[in-house]
Short mmCIF file of C-alpha atoms and ligand atoms in Angstrom, two decimals:
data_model
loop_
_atom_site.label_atom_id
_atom_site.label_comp_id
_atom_site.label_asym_id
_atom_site.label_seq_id
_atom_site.Cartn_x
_atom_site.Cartn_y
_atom_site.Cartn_z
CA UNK Z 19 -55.44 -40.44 85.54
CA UNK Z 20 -52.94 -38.21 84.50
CA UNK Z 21 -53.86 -35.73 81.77
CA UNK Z 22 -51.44 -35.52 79.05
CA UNK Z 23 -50.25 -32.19 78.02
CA UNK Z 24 -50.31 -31.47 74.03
CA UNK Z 25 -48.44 -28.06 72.54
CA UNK Z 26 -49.84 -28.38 69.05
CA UNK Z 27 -53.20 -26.75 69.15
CA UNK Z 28 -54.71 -29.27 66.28
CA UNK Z 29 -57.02 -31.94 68.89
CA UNK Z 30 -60.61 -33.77 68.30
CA UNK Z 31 -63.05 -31.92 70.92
CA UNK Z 32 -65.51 -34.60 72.02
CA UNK Z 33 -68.93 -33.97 73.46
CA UNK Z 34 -69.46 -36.48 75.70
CA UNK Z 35 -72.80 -34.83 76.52
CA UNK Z 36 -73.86 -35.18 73.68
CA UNK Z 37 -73.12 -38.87 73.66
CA UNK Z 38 -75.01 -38.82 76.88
CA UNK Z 39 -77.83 -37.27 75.67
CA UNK Z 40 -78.02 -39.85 72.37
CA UNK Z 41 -78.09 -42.49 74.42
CA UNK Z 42 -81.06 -40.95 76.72
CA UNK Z 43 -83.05 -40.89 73.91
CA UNK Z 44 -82.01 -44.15 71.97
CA UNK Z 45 -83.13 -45.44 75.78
CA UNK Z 46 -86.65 -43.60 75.96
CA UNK Z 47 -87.07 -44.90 72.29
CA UNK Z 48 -86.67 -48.51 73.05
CA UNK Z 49 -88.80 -50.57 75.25
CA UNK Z 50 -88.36 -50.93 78.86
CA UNK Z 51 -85.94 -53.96 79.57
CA UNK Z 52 -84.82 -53.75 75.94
CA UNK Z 53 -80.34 -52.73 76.47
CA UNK Z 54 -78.20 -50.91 74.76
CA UNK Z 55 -75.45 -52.73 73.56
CA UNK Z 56 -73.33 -49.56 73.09
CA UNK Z 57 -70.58 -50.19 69.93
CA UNK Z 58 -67.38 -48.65 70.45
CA UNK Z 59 -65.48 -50.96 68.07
CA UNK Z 60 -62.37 -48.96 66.53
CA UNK Z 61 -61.84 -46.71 69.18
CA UNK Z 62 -65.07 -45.46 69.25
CA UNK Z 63 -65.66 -44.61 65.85
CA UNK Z 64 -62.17 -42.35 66.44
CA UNK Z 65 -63.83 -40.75 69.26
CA UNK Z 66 -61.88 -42.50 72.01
CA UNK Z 67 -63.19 -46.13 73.38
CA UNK Z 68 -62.72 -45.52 77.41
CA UNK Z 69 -64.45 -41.88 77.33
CA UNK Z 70 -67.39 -43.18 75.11
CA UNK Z 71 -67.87 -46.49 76.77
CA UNK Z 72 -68.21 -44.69 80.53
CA UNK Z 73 -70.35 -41.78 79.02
CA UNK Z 74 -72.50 -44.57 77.81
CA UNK Z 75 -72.57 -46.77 80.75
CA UNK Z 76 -73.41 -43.87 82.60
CA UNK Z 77 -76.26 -42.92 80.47
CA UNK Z 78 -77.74 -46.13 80.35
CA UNK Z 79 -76.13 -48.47 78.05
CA UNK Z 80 -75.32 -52.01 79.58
CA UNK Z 81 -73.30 -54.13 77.57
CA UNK Z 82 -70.18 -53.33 75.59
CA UNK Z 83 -69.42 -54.12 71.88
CA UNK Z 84 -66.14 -53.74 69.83
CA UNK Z 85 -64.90 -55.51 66.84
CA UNK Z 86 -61.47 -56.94 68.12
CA UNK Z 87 -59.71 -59.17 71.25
CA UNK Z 88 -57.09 -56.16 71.74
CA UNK Z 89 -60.02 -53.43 71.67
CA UNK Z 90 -61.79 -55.47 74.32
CA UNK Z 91 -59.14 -56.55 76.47
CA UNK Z 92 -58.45 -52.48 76.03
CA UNK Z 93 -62.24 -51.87 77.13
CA UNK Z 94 -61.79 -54.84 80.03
CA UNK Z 95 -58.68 -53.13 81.67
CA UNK Z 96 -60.55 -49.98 82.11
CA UNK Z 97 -64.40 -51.64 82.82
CA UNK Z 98 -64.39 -54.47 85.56
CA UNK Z 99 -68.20 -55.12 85.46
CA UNK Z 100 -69.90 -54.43 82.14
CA UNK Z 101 -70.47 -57.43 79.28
CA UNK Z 102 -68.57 -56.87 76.69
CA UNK Z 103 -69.26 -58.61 72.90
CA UNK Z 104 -66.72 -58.89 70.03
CA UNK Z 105 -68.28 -58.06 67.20
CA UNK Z 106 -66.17 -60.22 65.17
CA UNK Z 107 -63.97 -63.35 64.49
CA UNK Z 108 -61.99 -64.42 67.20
CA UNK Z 109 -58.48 -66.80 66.86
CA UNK Z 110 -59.15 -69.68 69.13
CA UNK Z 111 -55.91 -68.87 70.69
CA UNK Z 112 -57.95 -66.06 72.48
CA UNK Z 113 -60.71 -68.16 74.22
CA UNK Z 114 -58.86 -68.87 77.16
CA UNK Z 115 -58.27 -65.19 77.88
CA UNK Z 116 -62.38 -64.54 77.10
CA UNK Z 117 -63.05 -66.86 79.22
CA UNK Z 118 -60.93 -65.45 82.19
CA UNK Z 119 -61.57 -61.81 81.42
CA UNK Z 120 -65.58 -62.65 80.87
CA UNK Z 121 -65.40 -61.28 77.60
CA UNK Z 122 -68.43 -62.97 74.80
CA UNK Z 123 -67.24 -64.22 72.00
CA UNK Z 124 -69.14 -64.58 68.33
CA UNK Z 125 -69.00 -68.07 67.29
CA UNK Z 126 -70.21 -69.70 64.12
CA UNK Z 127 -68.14 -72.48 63.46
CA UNK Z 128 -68.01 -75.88 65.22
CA UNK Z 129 -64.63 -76.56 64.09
CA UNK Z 130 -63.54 -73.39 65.93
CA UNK Z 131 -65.22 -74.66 69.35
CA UNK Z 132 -63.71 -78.08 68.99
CA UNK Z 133 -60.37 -76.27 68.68
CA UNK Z 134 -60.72 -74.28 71.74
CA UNK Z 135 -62.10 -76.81 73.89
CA UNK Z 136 -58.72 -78.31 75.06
CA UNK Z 137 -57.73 -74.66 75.96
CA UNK Z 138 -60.39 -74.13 78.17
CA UNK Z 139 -59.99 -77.37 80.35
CA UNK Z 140 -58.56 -75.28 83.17
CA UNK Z 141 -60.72 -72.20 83.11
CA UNK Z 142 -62.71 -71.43 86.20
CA UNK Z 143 -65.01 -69.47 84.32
CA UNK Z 144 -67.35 -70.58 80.79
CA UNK Z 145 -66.58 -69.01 77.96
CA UNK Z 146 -69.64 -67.10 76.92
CA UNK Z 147 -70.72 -67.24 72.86
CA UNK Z 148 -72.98 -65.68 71.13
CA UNK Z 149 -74.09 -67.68 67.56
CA UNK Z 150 -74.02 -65.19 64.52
CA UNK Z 151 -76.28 -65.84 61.57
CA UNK Z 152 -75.39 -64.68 58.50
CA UNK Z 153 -79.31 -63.89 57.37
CA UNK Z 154 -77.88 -61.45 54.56
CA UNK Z 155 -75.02 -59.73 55.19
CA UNK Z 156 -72.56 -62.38 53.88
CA UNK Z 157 -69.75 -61.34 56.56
CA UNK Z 158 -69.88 -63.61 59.81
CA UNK Z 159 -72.15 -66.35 60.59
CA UNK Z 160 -74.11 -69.75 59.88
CA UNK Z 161 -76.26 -69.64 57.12
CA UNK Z 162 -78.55 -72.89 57.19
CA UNK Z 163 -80.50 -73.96 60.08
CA UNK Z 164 -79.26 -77.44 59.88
CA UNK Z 165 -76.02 -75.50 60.59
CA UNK Z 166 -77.33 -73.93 63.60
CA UNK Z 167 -78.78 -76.90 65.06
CA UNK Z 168 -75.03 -78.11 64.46
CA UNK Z 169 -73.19 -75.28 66.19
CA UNK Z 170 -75.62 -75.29 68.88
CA UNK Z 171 -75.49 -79.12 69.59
CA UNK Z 172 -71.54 -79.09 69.93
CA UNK Z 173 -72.24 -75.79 72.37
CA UNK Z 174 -74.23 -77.52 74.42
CA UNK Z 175 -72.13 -80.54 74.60
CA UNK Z 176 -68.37 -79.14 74.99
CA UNK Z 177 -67.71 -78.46 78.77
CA UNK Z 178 -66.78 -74.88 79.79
CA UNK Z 179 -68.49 -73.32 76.98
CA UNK Z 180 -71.86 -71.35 77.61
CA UNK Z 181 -74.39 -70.04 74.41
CA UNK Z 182 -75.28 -66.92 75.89
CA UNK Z 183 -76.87 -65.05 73.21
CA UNK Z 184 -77.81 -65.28 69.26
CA UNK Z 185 -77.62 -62.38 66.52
CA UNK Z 186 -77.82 -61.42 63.73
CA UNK Z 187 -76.97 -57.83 61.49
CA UNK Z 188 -79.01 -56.33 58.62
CA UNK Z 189 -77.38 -55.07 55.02
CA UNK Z 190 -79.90 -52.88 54.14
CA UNK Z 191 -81.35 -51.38 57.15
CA UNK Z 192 -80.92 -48.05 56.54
CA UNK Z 193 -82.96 -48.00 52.87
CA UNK Z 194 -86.45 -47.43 52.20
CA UNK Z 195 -87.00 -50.50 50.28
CA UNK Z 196 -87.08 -53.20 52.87
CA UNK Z 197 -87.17 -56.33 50.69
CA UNK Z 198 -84.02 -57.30 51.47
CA UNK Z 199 -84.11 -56.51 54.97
CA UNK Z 200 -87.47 -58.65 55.43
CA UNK Z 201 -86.20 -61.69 54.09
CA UNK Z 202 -83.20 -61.40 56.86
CA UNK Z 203 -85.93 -60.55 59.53
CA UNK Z 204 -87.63 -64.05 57.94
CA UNK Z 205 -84.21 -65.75 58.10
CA UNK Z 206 -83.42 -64.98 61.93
CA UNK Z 207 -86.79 -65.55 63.23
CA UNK Z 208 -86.82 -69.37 61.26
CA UNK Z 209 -83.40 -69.68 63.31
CA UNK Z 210 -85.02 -68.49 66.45
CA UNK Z 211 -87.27 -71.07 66.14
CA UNK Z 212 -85.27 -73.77 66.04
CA UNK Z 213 -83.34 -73.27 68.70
CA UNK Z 214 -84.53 -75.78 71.20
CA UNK Z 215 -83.30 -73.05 74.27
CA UNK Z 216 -83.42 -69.66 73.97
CA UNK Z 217 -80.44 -67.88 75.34
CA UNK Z 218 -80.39 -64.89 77.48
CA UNK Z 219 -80.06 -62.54 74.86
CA UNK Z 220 -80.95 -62.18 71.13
CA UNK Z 221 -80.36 -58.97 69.31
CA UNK Z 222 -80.80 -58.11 65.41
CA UNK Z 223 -80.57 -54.13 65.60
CA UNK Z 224 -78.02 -51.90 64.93
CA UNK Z 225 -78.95 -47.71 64.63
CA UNK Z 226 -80.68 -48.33 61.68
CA UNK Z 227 -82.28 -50.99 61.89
CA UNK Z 228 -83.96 -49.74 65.42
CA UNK Z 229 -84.54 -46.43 64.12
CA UNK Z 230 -86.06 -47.21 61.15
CA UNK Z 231 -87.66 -50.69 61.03
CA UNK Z 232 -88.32 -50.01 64.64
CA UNK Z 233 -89.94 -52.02 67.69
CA UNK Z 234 -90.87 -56.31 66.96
CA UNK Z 235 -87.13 -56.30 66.03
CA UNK Z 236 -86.01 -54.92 69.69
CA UNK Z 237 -85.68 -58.37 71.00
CA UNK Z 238 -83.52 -58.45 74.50
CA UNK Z 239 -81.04 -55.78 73.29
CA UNK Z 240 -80.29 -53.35 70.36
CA UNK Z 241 -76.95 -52.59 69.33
CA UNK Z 242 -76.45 -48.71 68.51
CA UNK Z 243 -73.19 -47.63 67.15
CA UNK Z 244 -73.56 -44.45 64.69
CA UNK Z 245 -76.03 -42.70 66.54
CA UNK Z 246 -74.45 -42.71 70.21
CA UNK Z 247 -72.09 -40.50 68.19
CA UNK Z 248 -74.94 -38.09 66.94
CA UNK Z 249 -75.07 -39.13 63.17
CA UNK Z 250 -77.72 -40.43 61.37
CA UNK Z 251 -76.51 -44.29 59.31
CA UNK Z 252 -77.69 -42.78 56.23
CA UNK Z 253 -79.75 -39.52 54.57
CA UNK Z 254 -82.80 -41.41 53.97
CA UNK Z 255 -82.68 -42.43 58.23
CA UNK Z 256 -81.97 -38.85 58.63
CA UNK Z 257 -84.71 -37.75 56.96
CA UNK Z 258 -86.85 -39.70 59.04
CA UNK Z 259 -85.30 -39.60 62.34
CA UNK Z 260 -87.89 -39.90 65.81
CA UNK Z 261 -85.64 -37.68 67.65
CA UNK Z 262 -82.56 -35.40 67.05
CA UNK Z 263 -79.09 -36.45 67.37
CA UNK Z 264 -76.73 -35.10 68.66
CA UNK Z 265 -72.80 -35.12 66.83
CA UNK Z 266 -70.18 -35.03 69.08
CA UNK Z 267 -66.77 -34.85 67.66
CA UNK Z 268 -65.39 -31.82 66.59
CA UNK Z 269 -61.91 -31.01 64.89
CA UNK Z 270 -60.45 -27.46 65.34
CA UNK Z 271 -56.78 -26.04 65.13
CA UNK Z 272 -55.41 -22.69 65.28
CA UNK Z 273 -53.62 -20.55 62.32
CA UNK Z 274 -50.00 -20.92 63.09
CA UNK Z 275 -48.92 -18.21 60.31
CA UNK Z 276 -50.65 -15.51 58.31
CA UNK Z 277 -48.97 -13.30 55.30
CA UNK Z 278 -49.81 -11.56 52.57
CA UNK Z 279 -48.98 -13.08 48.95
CA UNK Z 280 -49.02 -11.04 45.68
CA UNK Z 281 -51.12 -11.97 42.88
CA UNK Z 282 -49.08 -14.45 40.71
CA UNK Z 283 -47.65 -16.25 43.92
CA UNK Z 284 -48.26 -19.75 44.75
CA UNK Z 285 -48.92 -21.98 47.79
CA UNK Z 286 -48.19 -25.59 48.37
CA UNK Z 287 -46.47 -28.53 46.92
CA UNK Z 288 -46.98 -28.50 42.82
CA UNK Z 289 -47.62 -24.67 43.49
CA UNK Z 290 -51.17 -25.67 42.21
CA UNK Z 291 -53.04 -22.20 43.67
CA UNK Z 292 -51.74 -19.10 42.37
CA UNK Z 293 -53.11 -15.73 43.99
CA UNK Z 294 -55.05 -13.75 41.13
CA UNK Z 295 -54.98 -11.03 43.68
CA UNK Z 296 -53.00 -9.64 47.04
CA UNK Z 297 -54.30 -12.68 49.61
CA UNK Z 298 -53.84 -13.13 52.82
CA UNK Z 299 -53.16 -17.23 53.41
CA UNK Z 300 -52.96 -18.79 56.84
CA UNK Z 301 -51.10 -21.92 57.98
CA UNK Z 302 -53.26 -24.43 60.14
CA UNK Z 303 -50.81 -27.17 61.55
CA UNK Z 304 -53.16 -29.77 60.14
CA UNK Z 305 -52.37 -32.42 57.13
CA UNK Z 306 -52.65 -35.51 56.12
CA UNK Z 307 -51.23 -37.36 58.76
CA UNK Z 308 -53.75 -36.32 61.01
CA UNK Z 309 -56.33 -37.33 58.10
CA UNK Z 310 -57.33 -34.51 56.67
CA UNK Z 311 -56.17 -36.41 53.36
CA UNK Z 312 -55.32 -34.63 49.51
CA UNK Z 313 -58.75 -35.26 48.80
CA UNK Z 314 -59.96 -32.39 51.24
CA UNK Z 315 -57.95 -29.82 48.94
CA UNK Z 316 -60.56 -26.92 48.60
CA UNK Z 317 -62.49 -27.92 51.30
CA UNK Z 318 -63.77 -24.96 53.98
CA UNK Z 319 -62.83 -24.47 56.93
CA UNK Z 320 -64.59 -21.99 59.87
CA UNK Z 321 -62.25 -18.72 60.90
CA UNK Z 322 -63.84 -15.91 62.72
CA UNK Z 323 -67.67 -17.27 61.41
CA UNK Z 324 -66.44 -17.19 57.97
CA UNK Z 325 -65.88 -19.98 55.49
CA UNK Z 326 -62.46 -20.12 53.75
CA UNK Z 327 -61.57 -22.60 51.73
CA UNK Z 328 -57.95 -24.64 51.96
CA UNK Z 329 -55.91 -23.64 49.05
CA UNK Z 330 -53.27 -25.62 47.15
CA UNK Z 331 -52.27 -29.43 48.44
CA UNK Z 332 -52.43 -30.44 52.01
CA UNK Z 333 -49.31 -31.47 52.90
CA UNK Z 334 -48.50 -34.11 55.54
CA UNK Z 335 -48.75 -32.12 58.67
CA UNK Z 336 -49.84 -28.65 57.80
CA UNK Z 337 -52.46 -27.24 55.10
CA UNK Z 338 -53.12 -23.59 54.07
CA UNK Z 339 -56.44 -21.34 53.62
CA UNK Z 340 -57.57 -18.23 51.88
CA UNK Z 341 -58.48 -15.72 54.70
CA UNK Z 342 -60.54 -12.71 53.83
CA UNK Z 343 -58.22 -10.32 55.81
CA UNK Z 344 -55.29 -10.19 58.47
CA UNK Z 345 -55.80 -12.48 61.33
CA UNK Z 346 -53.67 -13.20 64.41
CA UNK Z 347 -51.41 -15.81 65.12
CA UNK Z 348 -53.69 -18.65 67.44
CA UNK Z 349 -56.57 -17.33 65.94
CA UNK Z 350 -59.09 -20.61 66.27
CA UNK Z 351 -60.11 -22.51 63.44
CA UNK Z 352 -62.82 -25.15 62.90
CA UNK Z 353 -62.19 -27.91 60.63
CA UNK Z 354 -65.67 -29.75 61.83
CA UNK Z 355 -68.34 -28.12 64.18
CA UNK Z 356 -69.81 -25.25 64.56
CA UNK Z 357 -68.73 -21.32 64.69
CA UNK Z 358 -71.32 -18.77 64.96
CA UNK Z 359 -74.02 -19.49 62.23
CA UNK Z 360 -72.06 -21.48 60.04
CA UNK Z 361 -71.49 -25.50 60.44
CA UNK Z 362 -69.22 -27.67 58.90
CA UNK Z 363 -70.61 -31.45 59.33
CA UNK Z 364 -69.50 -34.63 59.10
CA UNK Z 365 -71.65 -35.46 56.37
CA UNK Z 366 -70.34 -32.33 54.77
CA UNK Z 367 -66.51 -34.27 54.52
CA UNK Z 368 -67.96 -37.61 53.84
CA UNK Z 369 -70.30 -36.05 50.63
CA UNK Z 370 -66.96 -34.46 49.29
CA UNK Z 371 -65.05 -37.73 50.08
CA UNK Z 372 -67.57 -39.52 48.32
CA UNK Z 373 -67.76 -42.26 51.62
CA UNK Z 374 -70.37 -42.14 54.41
CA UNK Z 375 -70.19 -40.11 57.95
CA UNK Z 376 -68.87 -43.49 59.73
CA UNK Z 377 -65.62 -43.07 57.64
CA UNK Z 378 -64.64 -39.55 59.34
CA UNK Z 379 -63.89 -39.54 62.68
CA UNK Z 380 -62.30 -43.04 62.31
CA UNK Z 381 -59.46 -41.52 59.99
CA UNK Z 382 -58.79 -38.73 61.89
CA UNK Z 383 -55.28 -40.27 63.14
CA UNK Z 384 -54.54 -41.06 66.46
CA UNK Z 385 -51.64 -37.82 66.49
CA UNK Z 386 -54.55 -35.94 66.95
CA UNK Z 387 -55.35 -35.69 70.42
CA UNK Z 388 -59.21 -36.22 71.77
CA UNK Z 389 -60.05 -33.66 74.45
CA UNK Z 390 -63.22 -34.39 76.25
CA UNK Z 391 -65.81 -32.16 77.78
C1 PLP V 18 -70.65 -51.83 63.75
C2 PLP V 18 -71.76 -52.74 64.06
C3 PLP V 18 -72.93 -52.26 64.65
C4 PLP V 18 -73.23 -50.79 64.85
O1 PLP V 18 -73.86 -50.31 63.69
P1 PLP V 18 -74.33 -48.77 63.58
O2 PLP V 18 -74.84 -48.66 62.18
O3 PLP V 18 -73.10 -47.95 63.79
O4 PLP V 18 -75.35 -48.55 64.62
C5 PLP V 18 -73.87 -53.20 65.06
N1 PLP V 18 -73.68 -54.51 64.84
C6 PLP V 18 -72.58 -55.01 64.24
C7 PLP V 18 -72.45 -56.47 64.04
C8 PLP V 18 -71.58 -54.14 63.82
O5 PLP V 18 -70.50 -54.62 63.22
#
């Protein structure tokens, strides 16, 4: 593959390592023969779907997961082998290319397998489902057991179509009070119970649910999203975690410009930051097209070790900081990771955002490139 050059220094550095190494120990964690159904819905979190899913593969994961047909016909073109799940709802337009490019499809409607059916008459291959009950979550999913028994029947009885696995997804997983959580775990378990066949694979996890609820609910295979990228689903699973994990995006730049302003001179759009005193403020080529969005005003950033905060607006492709002294041009700087002592997190953005870690890396825009190592 031919490795694109990029002239703007601004690029996501991602660890795939450290994805490596997550998935090592989500692996030693579960029981033997449980998988790891590794999520790399929306490009991998924003870390970039073909790097992630081959780091994973390689480490041990087994089956695929993404939220979309074009994400997995994405993963498919670059994976021959692997299993790979959509997460989500499916037109029934698509079944006839899931069936030929062995992709697993969630189903919970009948309707929606009588509607493919005719499209499938000609496929040499099944098309492989997996039922979704809705135990809880109120997304995706059937959420009566006479439905089930329903949705399974017209499984078994339309030609070319193959139940291959059942599942279900938890709201509350990553809480301390499991109330809700338990009567999902009662929920799925009723369903399992119905079923007159088990199919080949039934999985309830997802990183919270495994790490924190833990081992009856490993079933055949977990499915670990957050944590193959090194962050914890939630403080409270954080504070509890069995092993460390390991983050593995980064987001680093370079100053572009550095000058000297008098006090009374202002930076930015709306000239909101006035110098009180001689300042030296450096350009990083880094806005809010890239998703470092307005909100981030004030935020640090790492230069030399230090902390400096961004001053006035971020504009759309460029923002400024407060530097503690000259620096020269291409000097690096850290936007999220680590530089000397000092780290700025993930969790550090999402607590100022007011949103959770998951929301980070995914609006980091695809104009900023993702360099692995
Ligand atoms: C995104 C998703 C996951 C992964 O969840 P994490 O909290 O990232 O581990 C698992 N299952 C379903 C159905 C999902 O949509």
């Amino acid at each position: 593959m031919k490795t694109q050059q990029y002239f703007r220094p601004t690029k996501a550095m991602i660890d795939l390592q450290a994805i490596q190494q997550n998935v090592k120990n989500l692996k030693e964690f579960l029981q033997p023969n449980v998988q790891i159904i590794a999520v790399v819905k929306a490009n991998a979190y924003g870390h970039g779907d073909v790097a992630v899913a081959r780091a994973a593969l390689e480490a041990g994961a087994t089956i695929l997961a993404v939220a979309t047909p074009d994400e997995a016909l994405h993963i498919r073109a670059h994976f021959e082998e692997p299993d790979i799940l959509i997460l989500g709802a499916s037109p029934v337009s698509f079944a006839p290319y899931a069936a030929q490019q062995r992709i697993i499809l969630t189903a919970f409607a009948s309707d929606w397998i009588q509607q493919a059916a005719p499209l499938l008459v000609n496929e040499e291959l099944p098309l492989r489902l997996h039922i979704k009950v809705d135990s809880g979550m109120g997304r995706l999913g059937i959420r009566s057991e006479q439905e089930l028994v329903e949705l399974y029947e017209t499984i078994q009885s339309t030609a070319n179509v193959e139940l291959d696995g059942i599942f279900t997804h938890f709201a509350t997983a990553d809480e301390e009070n499991s109330t809700h959580f338990n009567q999902q775990v009662q929920f799925f378990e009723k369903c399992l119970s119905v079923m007159p066949l088990k199919p080949r694979l039934v999985h309830a996890s997802n990183t919270a649910a495994s790490l924190v609820k833990n081992s009856h609910l490993q079933y055949d295979a977990v499915r670990y999203g957050i944590s193959l990228y090194g962050l914890s689903p939630s403080p409270y699973v954080e504070s509890i975690l069995p092993f460390p994990l390991k983050p593995a995006f980064s987001l680093e730049s370079e100053l572009v410009h550095v000058k000297q302003i008098k006090a009374g001179e202002s930076v930015g759009y709306g000239a909101t930051f006035t110098a009180q005193t001689e300042t030296w403020i450096g350009t990083i080529p880094i806005g809010y097209a890239d998703g470092v969005i307005r909100k981030l005003g004030g935020q640090e950033v790492l230069v030399d070790g230090q902390k400096v905060p961004i001053v006035g607006r971020i504009c759309m492709d460029q923002c400024m900081v407060a530097l503690p002294k000259a620096y020269a041009i291409g000097e690096k700087v850290t936007l999220i990771g680590q530089q000397g002592q000092h780290v700025i997190s993930i969790d550090e953005w999402a607590t100022k955002l007011e949103t959770i870690n998951y929301e980070i890396p995914c609006i980091i825009t695809a104009r900023v490139p993702r360099i692995y190592f």
